[in-house]
PDB file of C-alpha atoms in Angstrom:
ATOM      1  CA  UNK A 265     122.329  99.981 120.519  1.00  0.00           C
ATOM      2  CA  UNK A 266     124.654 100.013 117.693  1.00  0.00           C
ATOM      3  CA  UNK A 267     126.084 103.762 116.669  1.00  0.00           C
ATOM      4  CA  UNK A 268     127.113 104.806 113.089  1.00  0.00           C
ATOM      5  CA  UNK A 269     128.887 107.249 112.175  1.00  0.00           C
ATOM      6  CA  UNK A 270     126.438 108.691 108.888  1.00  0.00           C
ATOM      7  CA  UNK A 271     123.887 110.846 110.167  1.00  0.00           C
ATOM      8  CA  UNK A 272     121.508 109.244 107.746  1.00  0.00           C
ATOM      9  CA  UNK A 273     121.969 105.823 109.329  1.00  0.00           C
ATOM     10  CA  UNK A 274     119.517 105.019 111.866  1.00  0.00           C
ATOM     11  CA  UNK A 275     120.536 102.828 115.143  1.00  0.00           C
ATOM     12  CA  UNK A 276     119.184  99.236 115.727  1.00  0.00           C
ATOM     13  CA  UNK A 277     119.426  96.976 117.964  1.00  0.00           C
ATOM     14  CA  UNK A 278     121.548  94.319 117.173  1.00  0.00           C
ATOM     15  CA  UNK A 279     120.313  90.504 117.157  1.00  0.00           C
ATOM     16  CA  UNK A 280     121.206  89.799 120.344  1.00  0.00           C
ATOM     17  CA  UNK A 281     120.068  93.323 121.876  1.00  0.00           C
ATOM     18  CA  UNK A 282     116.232  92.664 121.212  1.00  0.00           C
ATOM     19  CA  UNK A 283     114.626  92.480 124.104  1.00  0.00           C
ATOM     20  CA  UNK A 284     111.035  90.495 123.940  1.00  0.00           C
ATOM     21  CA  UNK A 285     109.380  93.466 126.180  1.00  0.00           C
ATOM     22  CA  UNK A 286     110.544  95.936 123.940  1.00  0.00           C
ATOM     23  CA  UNK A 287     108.961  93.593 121.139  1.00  0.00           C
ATOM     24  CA  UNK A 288     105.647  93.141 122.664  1.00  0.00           C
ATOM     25  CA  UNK A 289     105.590  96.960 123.714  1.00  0.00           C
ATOM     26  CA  UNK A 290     105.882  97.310 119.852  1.00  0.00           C
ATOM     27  CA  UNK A 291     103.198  95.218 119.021  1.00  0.00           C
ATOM     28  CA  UNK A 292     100.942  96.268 121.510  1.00  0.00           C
ATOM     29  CA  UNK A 293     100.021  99.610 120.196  1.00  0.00           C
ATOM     30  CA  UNK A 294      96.488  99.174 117.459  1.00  0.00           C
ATOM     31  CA  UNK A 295      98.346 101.799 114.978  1.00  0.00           C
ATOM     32  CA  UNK A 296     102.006  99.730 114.786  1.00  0.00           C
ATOM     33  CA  UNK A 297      99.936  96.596 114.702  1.00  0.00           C
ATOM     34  CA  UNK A 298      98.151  98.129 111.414  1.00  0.00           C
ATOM     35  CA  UNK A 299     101.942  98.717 110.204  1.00  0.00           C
ATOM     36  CA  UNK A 300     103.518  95.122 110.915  1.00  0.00           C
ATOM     37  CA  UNK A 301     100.608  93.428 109.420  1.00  0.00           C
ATOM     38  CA  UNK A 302     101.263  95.734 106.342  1.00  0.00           C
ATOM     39  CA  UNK A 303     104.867  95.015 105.628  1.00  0.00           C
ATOM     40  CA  UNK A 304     103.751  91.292 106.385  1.00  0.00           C
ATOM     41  CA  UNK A 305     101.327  91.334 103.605  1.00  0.00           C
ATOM     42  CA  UNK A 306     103.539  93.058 101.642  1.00  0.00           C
ATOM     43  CA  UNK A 307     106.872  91.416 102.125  1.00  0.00           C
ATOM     44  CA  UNK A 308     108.856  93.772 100.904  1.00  0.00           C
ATOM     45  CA  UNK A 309     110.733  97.483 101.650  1.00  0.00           C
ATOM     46  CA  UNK A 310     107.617 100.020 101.959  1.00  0.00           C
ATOM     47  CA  UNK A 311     108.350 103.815 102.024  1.00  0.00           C
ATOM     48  CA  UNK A 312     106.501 105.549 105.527  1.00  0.00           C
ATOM     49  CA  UNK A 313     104.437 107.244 103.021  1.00  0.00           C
ATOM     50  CA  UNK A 314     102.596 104.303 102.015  1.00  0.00           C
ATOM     51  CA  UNK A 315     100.996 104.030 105.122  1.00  0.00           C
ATOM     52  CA  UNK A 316      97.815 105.627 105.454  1.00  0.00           C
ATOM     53  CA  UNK A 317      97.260 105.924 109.295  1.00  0.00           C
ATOM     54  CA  UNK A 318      94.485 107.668 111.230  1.00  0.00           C
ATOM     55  CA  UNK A 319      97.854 110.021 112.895  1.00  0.00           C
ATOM     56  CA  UNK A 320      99.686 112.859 112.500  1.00  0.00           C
ATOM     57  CA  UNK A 321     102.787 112.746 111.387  1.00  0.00           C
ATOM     58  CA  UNK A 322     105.033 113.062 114.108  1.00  0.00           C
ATOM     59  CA  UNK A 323     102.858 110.588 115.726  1.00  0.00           C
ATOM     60  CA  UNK A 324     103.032 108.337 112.837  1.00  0.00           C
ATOM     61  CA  UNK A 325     106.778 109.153 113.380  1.00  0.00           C
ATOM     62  CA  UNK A 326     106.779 108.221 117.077  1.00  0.00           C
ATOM     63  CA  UNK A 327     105.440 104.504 116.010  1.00  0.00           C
ATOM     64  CA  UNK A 328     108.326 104.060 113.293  1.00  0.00           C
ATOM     65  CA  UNK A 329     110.852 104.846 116.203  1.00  0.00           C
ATOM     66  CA  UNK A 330     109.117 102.384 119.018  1.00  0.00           C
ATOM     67  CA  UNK A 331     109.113  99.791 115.954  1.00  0.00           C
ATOM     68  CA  UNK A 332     112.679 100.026 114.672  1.00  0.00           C
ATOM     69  CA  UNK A 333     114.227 100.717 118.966  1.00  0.00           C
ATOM     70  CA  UNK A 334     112.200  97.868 119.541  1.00  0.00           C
ATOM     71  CA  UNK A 335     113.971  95.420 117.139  1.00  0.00           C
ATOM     72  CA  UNK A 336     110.625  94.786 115.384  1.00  0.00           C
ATOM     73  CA  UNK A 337     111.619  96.950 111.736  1.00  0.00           C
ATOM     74  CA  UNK A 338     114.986  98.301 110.321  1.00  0.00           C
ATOM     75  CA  UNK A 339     114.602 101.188 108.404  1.00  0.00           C
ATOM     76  CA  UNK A 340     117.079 102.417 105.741  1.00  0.00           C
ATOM     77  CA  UNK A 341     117.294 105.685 103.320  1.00  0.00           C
ATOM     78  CA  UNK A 342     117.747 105.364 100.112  1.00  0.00           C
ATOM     79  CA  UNK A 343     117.741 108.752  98.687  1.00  0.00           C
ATOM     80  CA  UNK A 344     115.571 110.743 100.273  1.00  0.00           C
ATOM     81  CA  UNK A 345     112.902 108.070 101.260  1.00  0.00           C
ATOM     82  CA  UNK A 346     113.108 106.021 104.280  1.00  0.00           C
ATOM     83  CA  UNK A 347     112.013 102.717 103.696  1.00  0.00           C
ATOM     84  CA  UNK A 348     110.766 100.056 106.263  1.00  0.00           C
ATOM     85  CA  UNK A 349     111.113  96.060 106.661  1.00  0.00           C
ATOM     86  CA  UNK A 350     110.017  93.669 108.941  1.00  0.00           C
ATOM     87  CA  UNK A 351     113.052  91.667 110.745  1.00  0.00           C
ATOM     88  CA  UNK A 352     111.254  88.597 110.121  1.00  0.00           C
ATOM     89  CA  UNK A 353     114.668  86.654 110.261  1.00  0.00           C
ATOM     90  CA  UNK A 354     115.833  88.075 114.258  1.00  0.00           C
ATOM     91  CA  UNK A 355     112.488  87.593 115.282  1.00  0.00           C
ATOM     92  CA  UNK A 356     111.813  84.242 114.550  1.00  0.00           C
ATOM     93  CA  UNK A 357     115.183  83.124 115.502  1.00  0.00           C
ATOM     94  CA  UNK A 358     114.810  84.943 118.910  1.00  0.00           C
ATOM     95  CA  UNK A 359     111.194  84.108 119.403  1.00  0.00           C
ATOM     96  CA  UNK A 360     110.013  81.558 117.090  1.00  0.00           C
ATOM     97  CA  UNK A 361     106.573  81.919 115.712  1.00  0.00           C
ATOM     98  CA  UNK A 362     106.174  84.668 117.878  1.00  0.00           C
ATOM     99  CA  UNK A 363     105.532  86.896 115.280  1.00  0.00           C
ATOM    100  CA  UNK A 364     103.173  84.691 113.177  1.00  0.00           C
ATOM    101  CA  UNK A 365     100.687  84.483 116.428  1.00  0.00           C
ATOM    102  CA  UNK A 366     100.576  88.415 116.712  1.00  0.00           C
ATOM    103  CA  UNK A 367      99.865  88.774 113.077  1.00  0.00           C
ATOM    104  CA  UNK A 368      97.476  85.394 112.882  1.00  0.00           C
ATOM    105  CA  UNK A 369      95.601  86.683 115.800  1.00  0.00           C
ATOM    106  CA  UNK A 370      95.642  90.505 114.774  1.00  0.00           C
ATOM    107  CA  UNK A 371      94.167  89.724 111.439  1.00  0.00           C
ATOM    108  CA  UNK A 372      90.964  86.714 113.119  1.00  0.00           C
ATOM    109  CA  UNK A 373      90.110  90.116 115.549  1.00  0.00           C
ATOM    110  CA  UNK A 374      90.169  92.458 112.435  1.00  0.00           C
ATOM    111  CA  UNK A 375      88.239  89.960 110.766  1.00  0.00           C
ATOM    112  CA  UNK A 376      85.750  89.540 113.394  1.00  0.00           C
ATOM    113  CA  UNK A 377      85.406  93.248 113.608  1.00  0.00           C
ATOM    114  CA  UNK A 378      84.280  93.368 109.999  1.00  0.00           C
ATOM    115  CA  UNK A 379      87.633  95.462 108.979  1.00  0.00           C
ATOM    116  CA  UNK A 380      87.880  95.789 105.050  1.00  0.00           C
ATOM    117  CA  UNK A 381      90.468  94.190 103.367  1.00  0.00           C
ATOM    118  CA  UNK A 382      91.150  91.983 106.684  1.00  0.00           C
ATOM    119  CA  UNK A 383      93.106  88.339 105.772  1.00  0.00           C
ATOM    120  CA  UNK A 384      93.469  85.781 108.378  1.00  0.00           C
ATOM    121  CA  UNK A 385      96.906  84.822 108.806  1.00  0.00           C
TER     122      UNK A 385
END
């Protein structure tokens, strides 16, 4: 992992580190699922407060931290808010269209589970 020397920096793996276990251990929990296929509809750098998941906190936490170890997110302060992306870019060069068949198939089982607001991919 990479280190930094701010102690509002978070580690990441670099490119190369990202392991595709580590990945699919990411994506294989049904609450960080629901958070990837957020920031994928969103596209863009979401607080963790817009997230509105069935956790606690600290659990809610816990996900955030398997995402962003995992390679899957990089997270970022900026002021007092820590916001979240998708690493779109290292994922598809590492494992292309890996990351499109997660979120493609995430959103036909939502879908065929009647969940509101569910978009095939």
């Amino acid at each position: 992992m990479t280190t930094t020397t701010s102690p509002r920096a978070l580690e990441h793996p670099t490119r190369d580190q990202i392991r595709l276990e580590a990945v699919l251990h990411a994506l294989s929990d049904p609450v960080r699922l629901l958070i990837v296929r957020d920031m994928a509809r969103e596209r863009a750098e979401l607080s963790c407060s817009y997230f509105d998941l069935p956790v606690t906190k600290s659990t809610t936490t816990h996900h955030f931290r398997v995402l962003r170890e995992g390679g899957v997110i990089r997270q970022t302060y900026r002021g007092t808010a820590k916001l979240n992306a998708l690493r779109e870019d290292d994922l598809e060069a590492l494992f292309p269209g890996l990351l499109g068949a997660v979120l493609a198939a995430a959103g036909a089982q939502a879908a065929r589970e009647g969940e509101p607001g569910a978009q095939l991919s």
